[in-house]
Tab-separated table of C-alpha atoms and ligand atoms in Angstrom:
chain	number	residue	atom	x	y	z
A	1	UNK	CA	4.114	-18.076	4.241
A	2	UNK	CA	3.751	-16.561	0.818
A	3	UNK	CA	7.132	-16.994	-0.988
A	4	UNK	CA	5.695	-15.612	-4.185
A	5	UNK	CA	4.747	-11.888	-2.771
A	6	UNK	CA	6.367	-9.128	-4.444
A	7	UNK	CA	8.692	-6.539	-3.205
A	8	UNK	CA	6.709	-4.253	-1.192
A	9	UNK	CA	7.532	-0.727	0.495
A	10	UNK	CA	6.615	0.426	3.912
A	11	UNK	CA	6.628	3.796	5.918
A	12	UNK	CA	8.789	3.303	9.184
A	13	UNK	CA	8.969	6.501	11.407
A	14	UNK	CA	11.421	6.621	14.418
A	15	UNK	CA	9.462	8.714	16.932
A	16	UNK	CA	10.562	11.364	19.114
A	17	UNK	CA	11.475	9.096	22.086
A	18	UNK	CA	13.763	7.103	19.625
A	19	UNK	CA	15.432	10.179	18.492
A	20	UNK	CA	15.589	11.752	21.751
A	21	UNK	CA	17.389	8.605	23.141
A	22	UNK	CA	19.752	8.308	20.129
A	23	UNK	CA	18.473	5.148	18.592
A	24	UNK	CA	18.134	6.041	14.825
A	25	UNK	CA	21.275	4.263	14.272
A	26	UNK	CA	20.173	1.438	16.554
A	27	UNK	CA	16.687	1.099	14.720
A	28	UNK	CA	18.229	1.529	11.048
A	29	UNK	CA	20.772	-1.213	11.969
A	30	UNK	CA	18.092	-3.728	12.880
A	31	UNK	CA	16.384	-2.796	9.642
A	32	UNK	CA	19.577	-3.312	7.395
A	33	UNK	CA	20.542	-6.325	9.373
A	34	UNK	CA	17.408	-8.049	8.546
A	35	UNK	CA	18.055	-7.249	4.726
A	36	UNK	CA	15.650	-4.946	3.929
A	37	UNK	CA	16.873	-1.653	2.277
A	38	UNK	CA	16.036	2.079	2.818
A	39	UNK	CA	15.266	3.605	-0.398
A	40	UNK	CA	14.308	7.230	1.168
A	41	UNK	CA	15.232	8.675	4.547
A	42	UNK	CA	14.545	12.295	6.330
A	43	UNK	CA	14.325	13.924	9.514
A	44	UNK	CA	11.350	16.289	10.106
A	45	UNK	CA	9.325	18.008	12.668
A	46	UNK	CA	5.798	16.564	12.129
A	47	UNK	CA	2.889	18.964	11.913
A	48	UNK	CA	-0.409	18.526	13.370
A	49	UNK	CA	-2.088	18.017	9.803
A	50	UNK	CA	0.088	15.457	8.544
A	51	UNK	CA	-0.439	13.568	12.037
A	52	UNK	CA	-4.112	13.771	11.995
A	53	UNK	CA	-3.909	12.259	8.510
A	54	UNK	CA	-1.465	9.549	9.350
A	55	UNK	CA	-3.326	8.593	12.421
A	56	UNK	CA	-7.028	9.136	11.033
A	57	UNK	CA	-7.961	5.465	12.211
A	58	UNK	CA	-7.456	6.688	15.831
A	59	UNK	CA	-9.390	9.735	15.683
A	60	UNK	CA	-11.833	10.179	18.698
A	61	UNK	CA	-9.776	7.562	20.883
A	62	UNK	CA	-8.737	8.607	24.358
A	63	UNK	CA	-5.211	8.199	23.336
A	64	UNK	CA	-5.389	10.391	20.070
A	65	UNK	CA	-4.504	13.537	21.587
A	66	UNK	CA	-1.583	12.698	23.599
A	67	UNK	CA	-0.557	10.694	20.578
A	68	UNK	CA	-0.411	13.759	18.303
A	69	UNK	CA	1.247	15.873	21.059
A	70	UNK	CA	3.824	13.026	21.698
A	71	UNK	CA	4.344	12.898	17.905
A	72	UNK	CA	5.055	16.732	17.684
A	73	UNK	CA	7.335	16.986	20.845
A	74	UNK	CA	10.472	16.469	18.813
A	75	UNK	CA	12.148	15.457	15.559
A	76	UNK	CA	11.213	12.176	13.877
A	77	UNK	CA	12.799	10.347	11.051
A	78	UNK	CA	10.818	8.972	8.234
A	79	UNK	CA	11.920	5.964	5.945
A	80	UNK	CA	10.812	4.241	3.168
A	81	UNK	CA	11.745	0.456	3.706
A	82	UNK	CA	11.619	-2.203	0.772
A	83	UNK	CA	11.543	-5.844	0.316
A	84	UNK	CA	9.693	-8.902	-0.091
A	85	UNK	CA	6.980	-8.786	2.552
A	86	UNK	CA	8.575	-5.787	4.374
A	87	UNK	CA	5.162	-4.597	5.797
A	88	UNK	CA	4.694	-7.806	8.024
A	89	UNK	CA	8.490	-8.143	8.238
A	90	UNK	CA	8.869	-4.860	10.033
A	91	UNK	CA	5.925	-4.990	12.272
A	92	UNK	CA	7.521	-8.278	13.454
A	93	UNK	CA	10.984	-6.654	13.828
A	94	UNK	CA	9.405	-3.828	15.857
A	95	UNK	CA	7.246	-6.108	18.352
A	96	UNK	CA	3.915	-5.666	19.936
A	97	UNK	CA	2.362	-1.934	20.412
A	98	UNK	CA	2.562	-2.311	24.138
A	99	UNK	CA	6.584	-2.509	25.077
A	100	UNK	CA	5.942	-4.124	28.209
A	101	UNK	CA	4.786	-7.159	26.588
A	102	UNK	CA	6.739	-6.848	23.155
A	103	UNK	CA	8.922	-9.857	22.723
A	104	UNK	CA	12.605	-9.708	23.849
A	105	UNK	CA	14.612	-9.429	20.506
A	106	UNK	CA	12.079	-6.942	19.072
A	107	UNK	CA	12.942	-3.090	18.829
A	108	UNK	CA	9.988	-2.290	21.172
A	109	UNK	CA	10.751	-5.292	23.263
A	110	UNK	CA	14.518	-4.626	23.793
A	111	UNK	CA	14.569	-0.867	23.941
A	112	UNK	CA	11.188	0.600	25.195
A	113	UNK	CA	9.141	0.287	28.363
A	114	UNK	CA	5.869	1.583	30.008
A	115	UNK	CA	6.614	5.086	30.926
A	116	UNK	CA	3.584	5.628	32.615
A	117	UNK	CA	2.286	8.305	29.811
A	118	UNK	CA	-1.115	8.711	28.479
A	119	UNK	CA	-0.063	7.260	25.092
A	120	UNK	CA	2.387	4.504	24.612
A	121	UNK	CA	5.916	5.556	23.609
A	122	UNK	CA	7.274	2.862	21.550
A	123	UNK	CA	10.092	4.141	19.262
A	124	UNK	CA	8.882	3.287	15.978
A	125	UNK	CA	5.798	3.208	13.669
A	126	UNK	CA	5.443	0.703	10.786
A	127	UNK	CA	2.625	0.556	8.310
A	128	UNK	CA	0.091	-2.418	8.693
A	129	UNK	CA	-1.062	-3.017	5.363
A	130	UNK	CA	-0.202	-2.144	1.286
A	131	UNK	CA	-3.099	0.408	1.469
A	132	UNK	CA	-1.760	2.288	4.812
A	133	UNK	CA	1.857	2.125	3.359
A	134	UNK	CA	0.663	3.878	0.160
A	135	UNK	CA	-1.064	6.529	1.977
A	136	UNK	CA	1.420	7.204	4.767
A	137	UNK	CA	4.179	7.136	2.135
A	138	UNK	CA	2.528	9.941	0.467
A	139	UNK	CA	2.128	12.041	3.805
A	140	UNK	CA	5.849	11.825	4.505
A	141	UNK	CA	7.435	11.644	1.025
A	142	UNK	CA	4.946	13.752	-1.267
A	143	UNK	CA	5.572	13.543	-4.759
A	144	UNK	CA	8.808	11.465	-4.242
A	145	UNK	CA	9.781	9.291	-7.225
A	146	UNK	CA	12.326	6.872	-6.452
A	147	UNK	CA	14.688	6.128	-9.335
A	148	UNK	CA	17.857	4.352	-8.956
A	149	UNK	CA	20.578	3.947	-11.807
A	150	UNK	CA	21.604	0.556	-10.500
B	201	DAT	P1	0.997	0.243	16.110
B	201	DAT	O1	1.952	1.316	16.276
B	201	DAT	O2	1.635	-0.999	16.899
B	201	DAT	O3	0.508	0.146	14.860
B	201	DAT	P2	-1.723	1.312	16.838
B	201	DAT	O4	-1.918	1.836	15.476
B	201	DAT	O5	-2.817	0.393	17.256
B	201	DAT	O6	-0.290	0.665	17.210
B	201	DAT	O7	-1.592	2.572	17.644
B	201	DAT	C1	-0.779	3.933	17.432
B	201	DAT	C2	-0.035	4.195	18.505
B	201	DAT	O8	-0.863	4.890	19.440
B	201	DAT	C3	0.786	3.083	19.127
B	201	DAT	O9	2.072	3.147	18.443
B	201	DAT	C4	0.817	3.801	20.557
B	201	DAT	C5	-0.289	4.524	20.675
B	201	DAT	N1	-1.437	3.566	21.389
B	201	DAT	C6	-2.035	2.436	20.813
B	201	DAT	N2	-2.971	1.978	21.560
B	201	DAT	C7	-2.899	2.416	22.672
B	201	DAT	C8	-3.601	2.364	24.007
B	201	DAT	N3	-4.709	1.547	24.240
B	201	DAT	N4	-3.166	3.290	25.037
B	201	DAT	C9	-2.094	4.349	24.827
B	201	DAT	N5	-1.292	4.447	23.676
B	201	DAT	C10	-1.833	3.774	22.616
B	202	MG	MG1	-0.774	1.308	13.606
């Protein structure tokens, strides 16, 4: 535990399976119920170049092309979520990558399962480090400056 950690921002995506299954509200609700705030939100159709940048670490893996195709298969929702230790906290809310073993109580554990597809469909993405968060926020919210009056 590191209680002195400062406020962070993370990039959360509701993937096409989450949008298709009408789970945007459920996912947003879990994030808000945990106490994090949403500082930006948009729905979009990602394009291949955004996804190749976003998932650059996975280029060359067998699931890479199915992953990109899946992410292109429908609209997604991108959010900037803010709070102390939110990067780690959202990944904990999301649960393990493989929804079959993701713990009950997590988004993936409660709401997703193996569909027998080449790529795991697990409803959400969350940045895994400060560096990834900064990089990924720039992909989905290029040039956005967040200013709040209060
Ligand atoms: P996470 O989304 O939990 O950060 P990741 O970055 O390792 O997981 O992988 C990105 C996505 O690719 C993941 O959400 C689902 C898919 N994926 C990962 N590993 C996979 C595998 N071994 N087989 C099929 N799909 C996989
Ligand atoms: Mg990842």
